[in-house]
PDB file of C-alpha atoms in Angstrom:
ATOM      1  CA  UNK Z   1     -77.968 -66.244  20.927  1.00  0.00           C
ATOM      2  CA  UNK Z   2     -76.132 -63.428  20.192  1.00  0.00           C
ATOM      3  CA  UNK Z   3     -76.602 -59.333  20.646  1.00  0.00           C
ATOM      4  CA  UNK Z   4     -78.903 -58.990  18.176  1.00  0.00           C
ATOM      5  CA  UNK Z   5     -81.462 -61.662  18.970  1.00  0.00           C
ATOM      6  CA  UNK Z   6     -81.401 -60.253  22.436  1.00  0.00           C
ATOM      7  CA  UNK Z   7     -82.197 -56.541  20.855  1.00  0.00           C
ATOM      8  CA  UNK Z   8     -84.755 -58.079  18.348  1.00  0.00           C
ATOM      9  CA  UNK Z   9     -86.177 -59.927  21.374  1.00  0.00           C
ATOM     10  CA  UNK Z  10     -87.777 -57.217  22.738  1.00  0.00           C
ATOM     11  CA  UNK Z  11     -88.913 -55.596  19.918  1.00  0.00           C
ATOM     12  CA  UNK Z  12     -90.727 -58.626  18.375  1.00  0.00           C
ATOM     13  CA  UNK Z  13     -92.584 -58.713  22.120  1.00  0.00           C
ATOM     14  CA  UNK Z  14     -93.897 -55.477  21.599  1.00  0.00           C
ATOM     15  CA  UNK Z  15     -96.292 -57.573  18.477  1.00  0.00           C
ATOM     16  CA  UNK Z  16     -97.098 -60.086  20.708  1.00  0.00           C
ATOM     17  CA  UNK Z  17     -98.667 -57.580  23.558  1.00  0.00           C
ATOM     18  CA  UNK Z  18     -96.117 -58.986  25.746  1.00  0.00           C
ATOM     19  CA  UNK Z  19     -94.851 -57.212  28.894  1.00  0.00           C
ATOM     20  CA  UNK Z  20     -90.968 -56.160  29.431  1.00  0.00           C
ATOM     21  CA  UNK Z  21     -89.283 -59.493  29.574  1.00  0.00           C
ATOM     22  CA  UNK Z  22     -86.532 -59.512  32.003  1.00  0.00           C
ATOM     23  CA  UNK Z  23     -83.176 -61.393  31.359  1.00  0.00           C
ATOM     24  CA  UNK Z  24     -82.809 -64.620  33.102  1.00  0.00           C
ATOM     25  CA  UNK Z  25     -79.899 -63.291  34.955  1.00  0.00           C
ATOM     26  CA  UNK Z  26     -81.596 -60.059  35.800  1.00  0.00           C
ATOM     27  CA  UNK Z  27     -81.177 -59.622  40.019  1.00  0.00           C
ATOM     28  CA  UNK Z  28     -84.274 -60.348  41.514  1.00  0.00           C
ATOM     29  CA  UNK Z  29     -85.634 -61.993  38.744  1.00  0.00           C
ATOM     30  CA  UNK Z  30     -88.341 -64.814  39.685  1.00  0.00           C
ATOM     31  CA  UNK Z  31     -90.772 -64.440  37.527  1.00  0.00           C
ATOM     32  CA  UNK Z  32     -91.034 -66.338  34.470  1.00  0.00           C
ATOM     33  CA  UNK Z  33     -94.821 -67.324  33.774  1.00  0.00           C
ATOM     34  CA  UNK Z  34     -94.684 -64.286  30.565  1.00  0.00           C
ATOM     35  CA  UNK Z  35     -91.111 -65.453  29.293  1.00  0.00           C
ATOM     36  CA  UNK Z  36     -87.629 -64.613  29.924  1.00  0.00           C
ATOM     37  CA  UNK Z  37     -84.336 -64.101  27.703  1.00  0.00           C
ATOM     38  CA  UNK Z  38     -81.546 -66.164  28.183  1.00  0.00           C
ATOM     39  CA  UNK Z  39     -79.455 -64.453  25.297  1.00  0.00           C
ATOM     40  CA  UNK Z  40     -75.938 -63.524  25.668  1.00  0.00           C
ATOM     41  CA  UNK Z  41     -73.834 -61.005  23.651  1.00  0.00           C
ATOM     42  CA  UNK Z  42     -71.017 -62.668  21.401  1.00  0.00           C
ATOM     43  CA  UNK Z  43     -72.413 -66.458  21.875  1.00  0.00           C
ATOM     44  CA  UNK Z  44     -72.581 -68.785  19.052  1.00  0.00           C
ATOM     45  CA  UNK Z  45     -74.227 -72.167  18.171  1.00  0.00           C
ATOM     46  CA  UNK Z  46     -70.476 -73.635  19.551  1.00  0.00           C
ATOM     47  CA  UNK Z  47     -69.489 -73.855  22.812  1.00  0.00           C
ATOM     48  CA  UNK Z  48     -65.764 -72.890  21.880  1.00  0.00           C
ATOM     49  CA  UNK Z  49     -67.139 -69.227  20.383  1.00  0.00           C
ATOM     50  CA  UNK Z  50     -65.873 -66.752  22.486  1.00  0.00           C
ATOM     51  CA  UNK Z  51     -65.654 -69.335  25.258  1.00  0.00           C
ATOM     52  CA  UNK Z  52     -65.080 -67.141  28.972  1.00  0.00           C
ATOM     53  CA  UNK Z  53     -66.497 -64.054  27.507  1.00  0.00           C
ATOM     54  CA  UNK Z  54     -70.273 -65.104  27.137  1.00  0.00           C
ATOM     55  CA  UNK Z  55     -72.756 -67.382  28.044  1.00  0.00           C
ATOM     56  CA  UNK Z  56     -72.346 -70.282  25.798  1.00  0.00           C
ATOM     57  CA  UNK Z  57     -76.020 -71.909  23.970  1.00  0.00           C
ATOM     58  CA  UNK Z  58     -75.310 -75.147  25.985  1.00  0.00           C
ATOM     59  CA  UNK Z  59     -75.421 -72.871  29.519  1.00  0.00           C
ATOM     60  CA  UNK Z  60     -78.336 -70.907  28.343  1.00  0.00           C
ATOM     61  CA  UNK Z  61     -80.291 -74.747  27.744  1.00  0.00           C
ATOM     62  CA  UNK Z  62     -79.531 -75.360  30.844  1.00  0.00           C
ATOM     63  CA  UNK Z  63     -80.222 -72.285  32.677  1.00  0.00           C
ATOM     64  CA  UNK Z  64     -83.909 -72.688  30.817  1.00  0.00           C
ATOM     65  CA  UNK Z  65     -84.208 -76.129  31.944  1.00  0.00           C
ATOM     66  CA  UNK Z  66     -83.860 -74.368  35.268  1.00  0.00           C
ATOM     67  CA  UNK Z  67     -86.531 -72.236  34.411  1.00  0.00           C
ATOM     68  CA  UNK Z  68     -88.742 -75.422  33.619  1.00  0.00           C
ATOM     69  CA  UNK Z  69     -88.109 -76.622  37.313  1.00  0.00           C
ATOM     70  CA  UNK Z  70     -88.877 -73.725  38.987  1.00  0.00           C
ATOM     71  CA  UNK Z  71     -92.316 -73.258  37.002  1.00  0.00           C
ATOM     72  CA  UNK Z  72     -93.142 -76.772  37.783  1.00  0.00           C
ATOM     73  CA  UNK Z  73     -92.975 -76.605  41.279  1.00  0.00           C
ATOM     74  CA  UNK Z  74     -94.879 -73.146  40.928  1.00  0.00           C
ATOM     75  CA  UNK Z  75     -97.434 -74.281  38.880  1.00  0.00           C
ATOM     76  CA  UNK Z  76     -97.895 -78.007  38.664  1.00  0.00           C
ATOM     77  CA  UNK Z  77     -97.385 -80.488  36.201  1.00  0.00           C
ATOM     78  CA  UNK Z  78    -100.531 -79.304  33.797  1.00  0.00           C
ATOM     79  CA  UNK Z  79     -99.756 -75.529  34.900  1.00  0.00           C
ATOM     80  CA  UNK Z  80     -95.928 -75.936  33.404  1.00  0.00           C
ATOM     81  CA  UNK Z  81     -97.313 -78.183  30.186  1.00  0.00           C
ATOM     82  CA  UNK Z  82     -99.208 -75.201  29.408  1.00  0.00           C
ATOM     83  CA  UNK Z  83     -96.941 -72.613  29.353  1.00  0.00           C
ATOM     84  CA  UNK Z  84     -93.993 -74.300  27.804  1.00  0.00           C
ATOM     85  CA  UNK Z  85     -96.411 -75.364  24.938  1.00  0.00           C
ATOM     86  CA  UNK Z  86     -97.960 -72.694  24.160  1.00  0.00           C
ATOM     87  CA  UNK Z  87     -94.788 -70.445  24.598  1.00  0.00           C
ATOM     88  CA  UNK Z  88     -92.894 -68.888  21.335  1.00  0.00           C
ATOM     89  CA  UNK Z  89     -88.763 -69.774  21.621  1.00  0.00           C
ATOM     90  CA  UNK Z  90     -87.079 -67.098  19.137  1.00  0.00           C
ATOM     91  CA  UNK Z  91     -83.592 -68.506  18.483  1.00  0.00           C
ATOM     92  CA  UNK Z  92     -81.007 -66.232  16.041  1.00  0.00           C
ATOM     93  CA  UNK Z  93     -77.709 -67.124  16.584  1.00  0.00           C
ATOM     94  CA  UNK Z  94     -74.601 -68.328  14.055  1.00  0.00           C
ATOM     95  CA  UNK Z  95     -72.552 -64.923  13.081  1.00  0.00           C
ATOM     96  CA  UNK Z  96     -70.297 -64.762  15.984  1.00  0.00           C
ATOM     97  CA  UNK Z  97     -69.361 -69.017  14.897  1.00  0.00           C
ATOM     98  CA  UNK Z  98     -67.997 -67.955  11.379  1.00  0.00           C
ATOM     99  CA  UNK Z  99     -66.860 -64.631  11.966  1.00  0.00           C
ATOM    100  CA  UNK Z 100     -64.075 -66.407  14.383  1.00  0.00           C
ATOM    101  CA  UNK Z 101     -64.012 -69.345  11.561  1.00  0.00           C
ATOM    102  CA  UNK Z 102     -62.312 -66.857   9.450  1.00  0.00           C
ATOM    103  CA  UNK Z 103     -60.258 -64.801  11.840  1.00  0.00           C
ATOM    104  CA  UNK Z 104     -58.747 -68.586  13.496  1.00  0.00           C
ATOM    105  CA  UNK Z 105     -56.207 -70.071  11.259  1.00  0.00           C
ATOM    106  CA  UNK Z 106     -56.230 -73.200  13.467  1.00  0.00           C
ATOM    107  CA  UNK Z 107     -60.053 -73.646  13.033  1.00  0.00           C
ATOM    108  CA  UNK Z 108     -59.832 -72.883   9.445  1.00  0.00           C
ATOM    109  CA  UNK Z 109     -57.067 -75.344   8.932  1.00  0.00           C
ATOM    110  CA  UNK Z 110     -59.229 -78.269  11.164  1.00  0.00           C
ATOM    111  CA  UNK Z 111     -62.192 -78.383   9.630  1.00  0.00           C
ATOM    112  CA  UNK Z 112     -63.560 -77.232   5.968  1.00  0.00           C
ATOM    113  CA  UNK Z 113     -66.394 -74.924   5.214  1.00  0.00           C
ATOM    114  CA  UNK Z 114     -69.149 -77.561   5.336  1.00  0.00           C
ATOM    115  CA  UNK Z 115     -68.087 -79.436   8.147  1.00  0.00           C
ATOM    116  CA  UNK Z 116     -67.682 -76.364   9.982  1.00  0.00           C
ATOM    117  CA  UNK Z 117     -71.450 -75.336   9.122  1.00  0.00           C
ATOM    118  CA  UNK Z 118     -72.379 -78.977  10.224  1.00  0.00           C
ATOM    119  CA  UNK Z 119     -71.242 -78.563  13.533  1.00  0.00           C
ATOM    120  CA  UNK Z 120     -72.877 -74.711  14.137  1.00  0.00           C
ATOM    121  CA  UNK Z 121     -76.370 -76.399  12.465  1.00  0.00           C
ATOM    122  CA  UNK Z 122     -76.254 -79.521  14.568  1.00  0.00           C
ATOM    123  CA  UNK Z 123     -75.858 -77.615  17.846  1.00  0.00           C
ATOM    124  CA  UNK Z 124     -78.918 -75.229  16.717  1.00  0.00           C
ATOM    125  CA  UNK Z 125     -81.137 -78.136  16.081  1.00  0.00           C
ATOM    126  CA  UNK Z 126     -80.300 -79.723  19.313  1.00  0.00           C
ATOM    127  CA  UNK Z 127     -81.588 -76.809  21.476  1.00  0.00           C
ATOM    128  CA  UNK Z 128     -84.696 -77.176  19.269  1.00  0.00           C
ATOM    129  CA  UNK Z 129     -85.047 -80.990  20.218  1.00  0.00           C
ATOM    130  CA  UNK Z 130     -84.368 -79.880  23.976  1.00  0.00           C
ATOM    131  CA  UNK Z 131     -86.603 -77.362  24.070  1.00  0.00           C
ATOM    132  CA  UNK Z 132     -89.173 -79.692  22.339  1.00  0.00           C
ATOM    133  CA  UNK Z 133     -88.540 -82.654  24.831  1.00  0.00           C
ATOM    134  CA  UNK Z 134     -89.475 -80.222  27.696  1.00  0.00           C
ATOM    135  CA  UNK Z 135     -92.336 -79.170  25.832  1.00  0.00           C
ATOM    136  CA  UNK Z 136     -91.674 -76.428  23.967  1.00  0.00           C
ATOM    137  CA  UNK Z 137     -93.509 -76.595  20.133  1.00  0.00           C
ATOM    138  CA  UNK Z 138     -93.040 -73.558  18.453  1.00  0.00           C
ATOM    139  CA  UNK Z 139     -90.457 -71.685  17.043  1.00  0.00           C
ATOM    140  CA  UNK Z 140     -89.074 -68.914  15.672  1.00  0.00           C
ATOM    141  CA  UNK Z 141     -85.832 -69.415  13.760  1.00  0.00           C
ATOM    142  CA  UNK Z 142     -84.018 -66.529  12.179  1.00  0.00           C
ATOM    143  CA  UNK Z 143     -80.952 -67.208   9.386  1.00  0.00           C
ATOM    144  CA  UNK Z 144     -78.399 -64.957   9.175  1.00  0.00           C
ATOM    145  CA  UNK Z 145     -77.885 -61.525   7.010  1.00  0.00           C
ATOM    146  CA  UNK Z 146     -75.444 -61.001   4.596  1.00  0.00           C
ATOM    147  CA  UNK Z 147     -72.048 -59.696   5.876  1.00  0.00           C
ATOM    148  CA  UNK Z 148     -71.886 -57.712   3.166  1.00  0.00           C
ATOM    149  CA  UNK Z 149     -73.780 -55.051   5.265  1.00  0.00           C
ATOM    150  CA  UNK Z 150     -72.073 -55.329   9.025  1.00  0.00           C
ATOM    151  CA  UNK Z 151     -69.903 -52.015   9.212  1.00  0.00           C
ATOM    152  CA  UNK Z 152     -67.331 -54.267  11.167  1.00  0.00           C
ATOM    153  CA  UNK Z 153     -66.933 -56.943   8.443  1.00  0.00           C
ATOM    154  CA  UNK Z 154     -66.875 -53.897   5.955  1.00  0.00           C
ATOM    155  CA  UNK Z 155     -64.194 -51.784   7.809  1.00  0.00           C
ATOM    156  CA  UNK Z 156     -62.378 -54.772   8.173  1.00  0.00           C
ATOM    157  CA  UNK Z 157     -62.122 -55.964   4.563  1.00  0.00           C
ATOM    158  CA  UNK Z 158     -61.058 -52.438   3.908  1.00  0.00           C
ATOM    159  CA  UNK Z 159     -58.089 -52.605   5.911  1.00  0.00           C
ATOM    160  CA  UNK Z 160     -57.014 -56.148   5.430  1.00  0.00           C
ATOM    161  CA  UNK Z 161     -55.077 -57.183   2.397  1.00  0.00           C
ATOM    162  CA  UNK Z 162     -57.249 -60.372   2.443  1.00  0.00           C
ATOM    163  CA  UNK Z 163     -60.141 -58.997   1.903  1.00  0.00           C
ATOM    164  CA  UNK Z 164     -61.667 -60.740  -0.752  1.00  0.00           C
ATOM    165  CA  UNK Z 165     -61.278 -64.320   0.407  1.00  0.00           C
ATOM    166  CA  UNK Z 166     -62.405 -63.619   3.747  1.00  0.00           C
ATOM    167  CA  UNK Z 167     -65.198 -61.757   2.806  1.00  0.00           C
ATOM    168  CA  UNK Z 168     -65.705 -64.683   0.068  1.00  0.00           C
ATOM    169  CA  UNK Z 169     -65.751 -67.016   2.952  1.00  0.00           C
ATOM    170  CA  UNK Z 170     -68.254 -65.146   5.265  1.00  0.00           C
ATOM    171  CA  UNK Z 171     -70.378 -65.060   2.249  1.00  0.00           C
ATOM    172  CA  UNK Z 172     -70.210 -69.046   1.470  1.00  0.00           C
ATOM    173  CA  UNK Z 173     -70.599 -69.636   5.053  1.00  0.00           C
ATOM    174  CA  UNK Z 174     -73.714 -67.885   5.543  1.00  0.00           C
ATOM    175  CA  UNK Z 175     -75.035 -69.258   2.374  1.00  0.00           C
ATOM    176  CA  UNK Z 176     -74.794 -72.685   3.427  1.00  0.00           C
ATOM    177  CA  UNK Z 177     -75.808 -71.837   6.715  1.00  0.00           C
ATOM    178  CA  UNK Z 178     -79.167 -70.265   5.482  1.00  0.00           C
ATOM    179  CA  UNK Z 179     -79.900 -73.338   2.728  1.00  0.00           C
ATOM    180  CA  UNK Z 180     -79.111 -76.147   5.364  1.00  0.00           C
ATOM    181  CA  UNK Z 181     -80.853 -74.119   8.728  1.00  0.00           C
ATOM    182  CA  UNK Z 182     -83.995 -74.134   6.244  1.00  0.00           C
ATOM    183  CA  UNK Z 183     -83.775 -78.084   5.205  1.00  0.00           C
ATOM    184  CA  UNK Z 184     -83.252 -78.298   9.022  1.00  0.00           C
ATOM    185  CA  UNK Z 185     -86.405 -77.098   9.747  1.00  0.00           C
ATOM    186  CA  UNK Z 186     -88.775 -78.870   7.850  1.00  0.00           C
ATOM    187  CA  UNK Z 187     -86.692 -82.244   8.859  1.00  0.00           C
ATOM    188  CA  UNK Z 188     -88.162 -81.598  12.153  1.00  0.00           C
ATOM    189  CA  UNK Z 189     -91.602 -81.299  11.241  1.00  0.00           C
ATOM    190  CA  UNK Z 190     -91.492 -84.686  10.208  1.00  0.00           C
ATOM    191  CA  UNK Z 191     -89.462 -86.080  13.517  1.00  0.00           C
ATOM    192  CA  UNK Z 192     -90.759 -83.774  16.416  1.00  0.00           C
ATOM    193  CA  UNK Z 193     -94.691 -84.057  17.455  1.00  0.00           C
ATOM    194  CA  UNK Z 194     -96.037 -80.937  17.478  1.00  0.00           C
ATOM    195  CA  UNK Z 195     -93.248 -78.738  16.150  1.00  0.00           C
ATOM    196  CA  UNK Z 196     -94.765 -75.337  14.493  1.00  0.00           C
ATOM    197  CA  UNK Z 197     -92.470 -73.206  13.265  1.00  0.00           C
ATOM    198  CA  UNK Z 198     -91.731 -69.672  11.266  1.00  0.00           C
ATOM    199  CA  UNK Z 199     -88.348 -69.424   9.218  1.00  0.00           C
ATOM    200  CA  UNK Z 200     -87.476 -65.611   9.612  1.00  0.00           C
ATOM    201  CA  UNK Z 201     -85.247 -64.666   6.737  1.00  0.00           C
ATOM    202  CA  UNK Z 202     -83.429 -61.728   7.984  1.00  0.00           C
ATOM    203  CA  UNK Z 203     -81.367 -62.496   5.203  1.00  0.00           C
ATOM    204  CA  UNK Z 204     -83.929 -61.076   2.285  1.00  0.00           C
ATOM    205  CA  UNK Z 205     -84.801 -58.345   4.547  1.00  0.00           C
ATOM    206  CA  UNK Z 206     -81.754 -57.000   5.027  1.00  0.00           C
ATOM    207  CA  UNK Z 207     -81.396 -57.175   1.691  1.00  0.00           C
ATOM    208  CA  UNK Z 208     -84.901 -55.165   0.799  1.00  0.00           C
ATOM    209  CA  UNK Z 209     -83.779 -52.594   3.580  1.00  0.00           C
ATOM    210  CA  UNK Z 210     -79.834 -51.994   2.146  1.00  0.00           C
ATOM    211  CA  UNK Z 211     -81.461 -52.069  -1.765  1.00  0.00           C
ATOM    212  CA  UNK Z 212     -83.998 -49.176  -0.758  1.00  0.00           C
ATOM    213  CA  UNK Z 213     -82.865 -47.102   2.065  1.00  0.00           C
ATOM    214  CA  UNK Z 214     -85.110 -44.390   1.227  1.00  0.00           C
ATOM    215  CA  UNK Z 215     -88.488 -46.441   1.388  1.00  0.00           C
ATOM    216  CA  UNK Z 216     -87.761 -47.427   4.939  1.00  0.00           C
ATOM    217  CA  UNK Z 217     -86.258 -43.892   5.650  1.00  0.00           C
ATOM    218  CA  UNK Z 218     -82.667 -44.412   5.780  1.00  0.00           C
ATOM    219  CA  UNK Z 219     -79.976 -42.377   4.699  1.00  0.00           C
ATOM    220  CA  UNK Z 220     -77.373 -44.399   5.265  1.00  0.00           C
ATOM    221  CA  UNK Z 221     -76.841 -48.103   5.128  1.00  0.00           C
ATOM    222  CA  UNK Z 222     -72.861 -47.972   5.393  1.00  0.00           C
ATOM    223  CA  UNK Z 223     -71.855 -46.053   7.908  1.00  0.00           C
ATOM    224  CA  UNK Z 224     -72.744 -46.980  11.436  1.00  0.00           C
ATOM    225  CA  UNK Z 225     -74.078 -44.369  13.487  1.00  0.00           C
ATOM    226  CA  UNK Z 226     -71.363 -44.750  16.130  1.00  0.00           C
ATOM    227  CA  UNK Z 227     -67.932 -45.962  16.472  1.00  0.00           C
ATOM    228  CA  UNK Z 228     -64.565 -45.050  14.349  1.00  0.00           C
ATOM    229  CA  UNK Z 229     -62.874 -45.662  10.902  1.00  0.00           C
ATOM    230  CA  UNK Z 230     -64.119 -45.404   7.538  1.00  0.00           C
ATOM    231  CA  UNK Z 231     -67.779 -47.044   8.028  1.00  0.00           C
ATOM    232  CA  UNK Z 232     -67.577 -46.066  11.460  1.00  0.00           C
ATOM    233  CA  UNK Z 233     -66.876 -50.065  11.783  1.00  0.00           C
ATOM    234  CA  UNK Z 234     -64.309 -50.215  14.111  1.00  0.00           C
ATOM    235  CA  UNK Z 235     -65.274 -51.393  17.976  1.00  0.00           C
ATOM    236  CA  UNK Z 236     -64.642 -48.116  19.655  1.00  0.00           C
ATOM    237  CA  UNK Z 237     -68.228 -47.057  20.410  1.00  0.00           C
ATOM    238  CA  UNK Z 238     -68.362 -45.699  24.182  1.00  0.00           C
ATOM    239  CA  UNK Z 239     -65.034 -45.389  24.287  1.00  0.00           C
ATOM    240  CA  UNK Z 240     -64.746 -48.144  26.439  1.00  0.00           C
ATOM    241  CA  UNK Z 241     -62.657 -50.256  24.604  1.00  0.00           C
ATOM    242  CA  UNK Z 242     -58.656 -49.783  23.733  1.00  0.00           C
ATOM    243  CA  UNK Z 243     -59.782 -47.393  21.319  1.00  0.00           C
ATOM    244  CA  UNK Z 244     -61.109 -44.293  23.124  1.00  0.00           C
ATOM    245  CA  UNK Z 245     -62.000 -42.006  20.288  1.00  0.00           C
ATOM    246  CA  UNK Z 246     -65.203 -42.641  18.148  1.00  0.00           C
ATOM    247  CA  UNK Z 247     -67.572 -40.768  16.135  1.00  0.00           C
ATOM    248  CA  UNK Z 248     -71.239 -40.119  16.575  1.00  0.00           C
ATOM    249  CA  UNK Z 249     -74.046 -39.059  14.407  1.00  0.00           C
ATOM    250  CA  UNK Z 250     -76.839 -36.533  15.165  1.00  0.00           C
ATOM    251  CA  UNK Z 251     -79.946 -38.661  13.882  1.00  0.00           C
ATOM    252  CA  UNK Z 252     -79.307 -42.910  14.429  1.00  0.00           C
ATOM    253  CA  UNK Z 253     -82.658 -43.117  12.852  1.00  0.00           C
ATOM    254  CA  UNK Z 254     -80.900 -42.308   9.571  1.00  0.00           C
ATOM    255  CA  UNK Z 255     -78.481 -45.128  10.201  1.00  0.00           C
ATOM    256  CA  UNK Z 256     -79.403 -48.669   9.227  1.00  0.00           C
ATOM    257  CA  UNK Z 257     -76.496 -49.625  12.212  1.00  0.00           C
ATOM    258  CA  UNK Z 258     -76.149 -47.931  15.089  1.00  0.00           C
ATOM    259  CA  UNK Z 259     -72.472 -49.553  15.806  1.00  0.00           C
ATOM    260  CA  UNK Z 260     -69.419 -51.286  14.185  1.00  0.00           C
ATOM    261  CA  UNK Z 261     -71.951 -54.843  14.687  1.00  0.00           C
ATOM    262  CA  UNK Z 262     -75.718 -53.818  15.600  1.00  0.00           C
ATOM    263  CA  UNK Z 263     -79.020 -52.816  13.967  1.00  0.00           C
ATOM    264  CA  UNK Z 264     -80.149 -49.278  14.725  1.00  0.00           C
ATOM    265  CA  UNK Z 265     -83.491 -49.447  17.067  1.00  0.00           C
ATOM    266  CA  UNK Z 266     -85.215 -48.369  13.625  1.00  0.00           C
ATOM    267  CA  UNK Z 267     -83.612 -50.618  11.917  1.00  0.00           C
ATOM    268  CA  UNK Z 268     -84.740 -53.583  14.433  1.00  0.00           C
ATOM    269  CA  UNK Z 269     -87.949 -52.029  14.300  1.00  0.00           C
ATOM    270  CA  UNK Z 270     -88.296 -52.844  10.318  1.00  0.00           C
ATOM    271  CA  UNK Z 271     -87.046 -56.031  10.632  1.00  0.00           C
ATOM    272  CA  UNK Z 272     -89.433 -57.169  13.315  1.00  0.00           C
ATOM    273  CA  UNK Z 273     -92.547 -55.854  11.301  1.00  0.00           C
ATOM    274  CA  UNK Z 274     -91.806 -57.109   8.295  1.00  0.00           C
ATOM    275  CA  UNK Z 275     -91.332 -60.517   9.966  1.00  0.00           C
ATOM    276  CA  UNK Z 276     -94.598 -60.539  12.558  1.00  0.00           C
ATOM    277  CA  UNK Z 277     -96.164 -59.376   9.220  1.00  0.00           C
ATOM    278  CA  UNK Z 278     -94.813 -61.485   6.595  1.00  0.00           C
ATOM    279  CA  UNK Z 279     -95.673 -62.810   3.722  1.00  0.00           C
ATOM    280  CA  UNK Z 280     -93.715 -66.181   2.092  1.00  0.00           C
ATOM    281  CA  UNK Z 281     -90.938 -63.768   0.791  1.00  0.00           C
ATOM    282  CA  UNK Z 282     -90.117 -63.282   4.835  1.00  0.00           C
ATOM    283  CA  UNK Z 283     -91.588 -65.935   6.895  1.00  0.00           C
ATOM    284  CA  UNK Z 284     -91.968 -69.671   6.038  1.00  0.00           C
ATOM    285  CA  UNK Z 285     -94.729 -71.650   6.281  1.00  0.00           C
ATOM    286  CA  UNK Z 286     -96.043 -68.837   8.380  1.00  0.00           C
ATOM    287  CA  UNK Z 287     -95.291 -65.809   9.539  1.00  0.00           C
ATOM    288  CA  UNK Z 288     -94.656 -64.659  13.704  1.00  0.00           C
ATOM    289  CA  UNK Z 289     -98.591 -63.328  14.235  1.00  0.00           C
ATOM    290  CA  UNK Z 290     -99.514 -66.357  13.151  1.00  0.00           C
ATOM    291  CA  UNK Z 291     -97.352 -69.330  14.946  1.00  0.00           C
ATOM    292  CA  UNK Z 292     -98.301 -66.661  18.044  1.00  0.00           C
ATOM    293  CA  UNK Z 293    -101.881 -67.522  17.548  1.00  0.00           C
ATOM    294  CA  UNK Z 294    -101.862 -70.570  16.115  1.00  0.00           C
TER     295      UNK Z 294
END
């Protein structure tokens, strides 16, 4: 998972009357019987994606198979069965794979668009079946929003002369992410016992949000809130990385983005309502509220 599942994580528990969910690497941490998050900042579906700077999705399987073993022996066999099937595993990961597809001239030259997609939507799938072998039998998978709207991507194409083609390939990568995640899915219903699950498309909501900013009480979808450059795009938020000047607004409630790469906590807040809420435009076959209590 990346940044933003971990962000939308805890909003979309705030629907489900959930308590505070710790991270799995939170100190003192024991307690798992309500959920935990095993999401890490800048991960992607491939091991190799930002490999020594994040938690890869193969750790994070394992560290929840951990999980599993330490609820078993806390709860029993029928305790643990329990739990783990009636439990709700959000999974939103894939930017941070093609955003280094484009930027990697030795990926880009190794493998094409679609194999590259093949790989990132074959490692998804096989958390899935994981998860599902321990137990687990309902999901919630989110695709991916257009890149059109990430202030980093923006700033980005802005400065480079190659704009259009990477841009061009973010786009096509995304696209064939979204269509083949989907087919994914309801492959599984027909191969995993069980398996329940709710397609978010972030994608169309995004989309809805950046086409009527005013509805949803934006007034800007550009410009991040924080950071430096044109769109405000540019890593520098904080000041804590090589660039030490940045820009903030007054109101990040006005800002669709807070930063160069995340949602504003409004605009998280939209996008986990209209998916706990959805109708068919949002959430396929069902929406969140409803895998939760199915």
């Amino acid at each position: 998972m990346n940044i933003k599942a971990v962000l939308f994580f805890y909003v979309a528990a705030e629907y489900a009357d959930l308590p505070w969910l710790l991270p799995y690497l939170h100190p003192g941490n024991k307690r798992y019987v309500y959920g935990t998050n095993f999401a890490s900042g800048g991960a992607g579906a491939l091991h190799e994606t930002n490999q020594g700077l994040v938690i890869s999705l193969k750790t994070q399987v394992r560290n929840f198979k951990k999980v599993e073993r330490i609820l078993r022996k806390q709860l029993g066999k029928t305790g643990v069965n329990t739990i783990l099937s009636k439990g709700v595993y959000l999974i939103w990961i894939g930017t941070n794979d093609y955003t280094v597809y484009t930027s990697d001239s030795k990926l880009f030259s190794s493998y094409s668009l679609e194999k590259y997609v093949d790989m990132v939507i074959g490692n998804l799938t096989s958390v899935i079946k994981e998860i599902h072998k321990k137990g687990g039998r309902k999901f919630v998978v989110m695709n991916l929003w257009s890149p059109n709207h990430i202030p980093l991507v923006q700033e980005d194409a802005v400065a480079s002369q190659g704009r259009d083609a990477r841009l061009g390939q973010l786009n096509h990568l995304v696209d064939l992410h979204n269509g083949q995640l989907y087919k994914e899915l309801q492959s599984l219903t027909t191969k995993l016992k069980g398996f329940k699950y709710s397609h978010a498309d972030s994608y169309k909501v995004v989309e809805e949000i950046a086409s009527n900013p005013a509805k949803y009480g934006f007034k800007d979808v550009k410009v991040a809130c924080c950071g430096s450059g044109k769109l405000r795009g540019i890593q520098s938020c904080g000041g804590q990385d090589t660039i030490k000047e940045y820009q903030l607004c007054e109101n990040p409630k006005e800002h669709l983005f807070f930063d160069s790469n995340h949602g504003s906590d409004k605009g998280y807040q939209i996008l986990a309502e209209m998916i706990w809420n959805g109708d068919l435009n949002t959430s396929r076959p069902i929406n969140v509220k409803s895998l939760f209590h199915s």
